[in-house]
Coordinates of C-alpha atoms in Angstrom, one line a residue:
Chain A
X45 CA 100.1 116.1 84.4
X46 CA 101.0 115.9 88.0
X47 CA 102.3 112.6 89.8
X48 CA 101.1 110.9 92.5
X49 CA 100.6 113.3 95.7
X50 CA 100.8 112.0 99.1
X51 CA 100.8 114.5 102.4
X52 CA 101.8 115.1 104.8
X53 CA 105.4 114.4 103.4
X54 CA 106.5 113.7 107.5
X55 CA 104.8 113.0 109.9
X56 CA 105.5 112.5 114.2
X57 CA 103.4 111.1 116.5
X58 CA 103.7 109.5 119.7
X59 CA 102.9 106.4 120.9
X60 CA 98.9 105.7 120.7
X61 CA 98.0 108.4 118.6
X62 CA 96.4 108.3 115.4
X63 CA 98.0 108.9 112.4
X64 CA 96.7 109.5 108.7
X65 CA 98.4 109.0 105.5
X66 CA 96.6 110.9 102.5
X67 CA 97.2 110.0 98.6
X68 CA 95.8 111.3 95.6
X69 CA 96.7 109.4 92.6
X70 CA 97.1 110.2 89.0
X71 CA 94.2 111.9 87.0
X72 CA 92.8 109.1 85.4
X73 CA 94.4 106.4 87.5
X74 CA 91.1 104.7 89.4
X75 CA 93.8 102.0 91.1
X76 CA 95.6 102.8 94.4
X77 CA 98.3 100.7 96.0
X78 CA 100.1 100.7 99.7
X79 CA 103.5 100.1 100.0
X80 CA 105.5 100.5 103.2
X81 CA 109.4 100.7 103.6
X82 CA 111.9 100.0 106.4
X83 CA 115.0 101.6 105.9
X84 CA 117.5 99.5 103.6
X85 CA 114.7 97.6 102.4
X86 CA 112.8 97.1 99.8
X87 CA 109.0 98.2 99.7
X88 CA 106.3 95.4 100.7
X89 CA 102.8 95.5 99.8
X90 CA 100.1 96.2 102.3
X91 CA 97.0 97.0 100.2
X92 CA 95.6 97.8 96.8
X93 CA 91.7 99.6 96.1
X94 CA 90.0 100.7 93.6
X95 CA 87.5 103.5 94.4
X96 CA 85.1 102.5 96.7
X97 CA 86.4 99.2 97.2
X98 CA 89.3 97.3 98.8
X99 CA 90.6 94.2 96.5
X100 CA 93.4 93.1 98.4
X101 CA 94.5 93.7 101.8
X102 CA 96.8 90.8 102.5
X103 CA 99.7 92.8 103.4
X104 CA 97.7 94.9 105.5
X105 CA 98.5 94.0 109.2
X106 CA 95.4 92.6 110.8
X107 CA 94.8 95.2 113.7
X108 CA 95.1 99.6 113.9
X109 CA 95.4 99.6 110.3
X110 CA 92.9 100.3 107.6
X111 CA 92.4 101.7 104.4
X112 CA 89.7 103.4 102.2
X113 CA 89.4 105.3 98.3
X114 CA 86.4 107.1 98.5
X115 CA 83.8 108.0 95.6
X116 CA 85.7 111.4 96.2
X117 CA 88.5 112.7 97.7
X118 CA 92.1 111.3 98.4
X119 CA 93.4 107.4 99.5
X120 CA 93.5 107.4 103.5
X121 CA 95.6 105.0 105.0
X122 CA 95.1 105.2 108.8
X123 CA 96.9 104.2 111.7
X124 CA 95.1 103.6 114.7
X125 CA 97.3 103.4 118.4
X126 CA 100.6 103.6 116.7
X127 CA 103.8 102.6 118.0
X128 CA 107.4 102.4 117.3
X129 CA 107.6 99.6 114.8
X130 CA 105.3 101.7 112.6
X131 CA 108.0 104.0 112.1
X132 CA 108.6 103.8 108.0
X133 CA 108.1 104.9 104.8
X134 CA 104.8 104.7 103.0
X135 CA 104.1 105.2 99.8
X136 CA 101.3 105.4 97.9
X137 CA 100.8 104.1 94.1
X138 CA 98.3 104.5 91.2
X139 CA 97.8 102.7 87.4
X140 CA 95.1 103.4 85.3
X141 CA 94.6 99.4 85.1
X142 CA 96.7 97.0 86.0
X143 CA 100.6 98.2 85.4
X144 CA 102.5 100.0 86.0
X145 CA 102.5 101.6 89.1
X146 CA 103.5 105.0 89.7
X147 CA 104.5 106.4 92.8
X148 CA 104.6 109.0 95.2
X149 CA 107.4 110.3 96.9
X150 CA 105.9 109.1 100.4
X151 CA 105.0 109.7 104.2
X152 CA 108.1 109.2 106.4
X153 CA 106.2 108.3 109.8
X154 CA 108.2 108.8 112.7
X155 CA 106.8 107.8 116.4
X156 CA 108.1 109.3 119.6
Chain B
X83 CA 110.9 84.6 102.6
X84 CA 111.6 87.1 99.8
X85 CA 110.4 85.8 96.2
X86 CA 112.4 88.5 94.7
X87 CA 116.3 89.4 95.7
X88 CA 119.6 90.6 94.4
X89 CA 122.9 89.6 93.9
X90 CA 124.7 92.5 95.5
X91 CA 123.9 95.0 97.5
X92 CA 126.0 97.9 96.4
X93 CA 127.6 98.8 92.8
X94 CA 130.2 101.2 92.0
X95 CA 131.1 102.2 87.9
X96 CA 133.1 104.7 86.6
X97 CA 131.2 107.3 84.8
X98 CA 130.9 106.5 81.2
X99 CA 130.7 103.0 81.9
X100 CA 128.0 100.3 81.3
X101 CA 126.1 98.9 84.4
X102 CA 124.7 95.5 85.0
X103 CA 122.4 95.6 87.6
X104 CA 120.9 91.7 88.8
X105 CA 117.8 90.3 90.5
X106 CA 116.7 86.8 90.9
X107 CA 112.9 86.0 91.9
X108 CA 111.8 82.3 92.8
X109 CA 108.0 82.4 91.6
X110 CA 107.9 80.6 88.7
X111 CA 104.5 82.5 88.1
X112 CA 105.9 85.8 88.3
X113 CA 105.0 87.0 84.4
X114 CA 105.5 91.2 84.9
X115 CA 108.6 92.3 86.2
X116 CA 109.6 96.1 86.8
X117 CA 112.8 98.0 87.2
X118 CA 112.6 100.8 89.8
X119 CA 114.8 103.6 90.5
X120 CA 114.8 105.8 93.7
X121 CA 116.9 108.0 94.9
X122 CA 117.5 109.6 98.6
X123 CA 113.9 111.0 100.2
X124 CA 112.0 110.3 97.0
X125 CA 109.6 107.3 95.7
X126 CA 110.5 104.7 93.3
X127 CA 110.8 105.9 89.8
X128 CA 109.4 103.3 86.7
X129 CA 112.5 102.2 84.6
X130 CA 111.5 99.8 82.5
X131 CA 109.2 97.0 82.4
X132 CA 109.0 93.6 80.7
X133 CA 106.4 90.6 80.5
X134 CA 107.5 87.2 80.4
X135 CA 106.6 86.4 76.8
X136 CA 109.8 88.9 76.2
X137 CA 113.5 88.3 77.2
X138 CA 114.9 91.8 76.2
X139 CA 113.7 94.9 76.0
X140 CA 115.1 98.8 75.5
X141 CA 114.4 101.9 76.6
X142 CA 116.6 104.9 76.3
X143 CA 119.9 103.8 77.9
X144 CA 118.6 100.8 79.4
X145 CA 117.7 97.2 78.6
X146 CA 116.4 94.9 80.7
X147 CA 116.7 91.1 80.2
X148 CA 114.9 88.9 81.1
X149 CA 115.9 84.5 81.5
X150 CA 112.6 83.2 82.5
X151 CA 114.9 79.3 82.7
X152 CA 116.9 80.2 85.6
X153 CA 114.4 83.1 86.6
X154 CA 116.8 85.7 86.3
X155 CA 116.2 89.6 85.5
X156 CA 118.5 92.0 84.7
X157 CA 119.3 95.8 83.9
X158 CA 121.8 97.3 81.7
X159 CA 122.4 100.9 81.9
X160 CA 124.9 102.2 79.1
X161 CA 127.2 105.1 79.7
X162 CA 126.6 105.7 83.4
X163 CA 126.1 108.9 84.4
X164 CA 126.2 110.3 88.0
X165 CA 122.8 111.2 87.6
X166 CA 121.8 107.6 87.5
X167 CA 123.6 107.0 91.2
X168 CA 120.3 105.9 93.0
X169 CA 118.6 102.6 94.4
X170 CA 117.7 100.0 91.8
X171 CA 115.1 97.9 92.5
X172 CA 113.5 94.9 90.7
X173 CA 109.7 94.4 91.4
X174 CA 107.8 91.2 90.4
X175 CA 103.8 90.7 89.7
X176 CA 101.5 87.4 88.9
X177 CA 98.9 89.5 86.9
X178 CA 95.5 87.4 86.3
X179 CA 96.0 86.5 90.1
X180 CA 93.2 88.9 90.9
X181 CA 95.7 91.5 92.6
X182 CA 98.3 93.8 91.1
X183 CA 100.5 93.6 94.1
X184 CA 104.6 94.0 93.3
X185 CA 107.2 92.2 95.4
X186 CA 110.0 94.0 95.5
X187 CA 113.3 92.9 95.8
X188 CA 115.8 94.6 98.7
X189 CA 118.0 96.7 96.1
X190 CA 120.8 97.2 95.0
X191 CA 122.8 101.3 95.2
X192 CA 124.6 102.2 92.3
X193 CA 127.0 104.7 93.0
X194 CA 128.6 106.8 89.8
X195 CA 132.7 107.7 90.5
X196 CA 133.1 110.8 88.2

């Protein structure tokens, strides 16, 4: 049964470009979590969906960023305009209700 | 600030060795907690988990404890192995809040000494 799959494993951009952040969750898992991480730190929330809708973006910062689980197809998270504080780790996370989460082994994001 | 920390930041055990790994949170609502592991370039691995009508609970090697008076979490690893040299984190969740968001605490690294 695979894991949680998230691509592309890195990722560089440079300043103002787009980037996107792709996660396919568990088979059978129909809950999808954001989580981003600063090196040395722990992770902190940015978003959790279910397919189709969002449920809770309040760690989602309010501008470029966004989210969306499709009817079908992977988790995007998207980066609009990015710059150098969005240099991290995301990682993506799925449960089949409400715990626990499993993760992927995330999207380092590097900007230029 | 941070609803969930640790007490130290780094731990180092001789191999064979128990480990005590600590967290604290401050939300007295808090009622799932979770024990993460994650090692170099990879994504937090589930532990162990425990609700709050618990205060101990074992898995294979580990036990995590749980004091829900002086909102203190803890996890026990018996007979460290170098394997087990990772990132330990403690994640904490209201569930019935609507969202299943974790806050994470900032870790602690266990390093192994063969």
């Amino acid at each position: 049964n695979a894991g949680v799959m998230q691509n592309p494993r890195h990722l560089v951009r440079r300043r103002g470009q787009e980037a996107r952040l792709r996660c396919s969750p568990m088979k059978g898992h129909s809950h999808v979590y954001w989580y981003r991480q600063l090196p040395e730190e722990g992770l902190k929330f940015m978003v959790y969906l279910q397919k189709e809708n969002i449920i809770d973006e309040s760690g989602m910062p309010k501008e470029r960023f966004s989210a969306e689980f499709p009817k079908e197809g992977p988790s995007i998270l998207r980066i609009q305009q990015v710059v150098r504080g969005d240099s991290a780790a995301y990682f993506c996370a799925s449960s089949p209700s409400d715990q626990p989460q499993h993760f992927g082994d995330g999207t380092r994001l590097s900007i230029l | 600030g941070e609803s969930v920390g640790l007490h130290l930041p780094t731990l180092s055990v001789q191999e064979g060795d128990n480990s005590i790994i600590n967290c604290a949170y401050s939300n007295s609502a808090s009622d799932y907690f979770i024990w993460y592991k994650q090692e170099s370039g990879k994504g937090p691995q589930f532990i162990i988990d425990i609700r709050s009508n618990m205060d101990k609970r074992q898995g294979q090697r580990v036990t995590v404890l749980l004091n829900k008076t002086v909102k203190h979490l803890s996890l026990q690893i018996a007979a460290t192995q170098p394997g087990d040299s990772a990132v330990y984190f403690c994640a904490e969740m209201v569930s019935g809040a609507g969202s299943y968001q974790l806050t994470f605490g900032k870790g602690t690294k266990l390093s192994v000494i063969p």
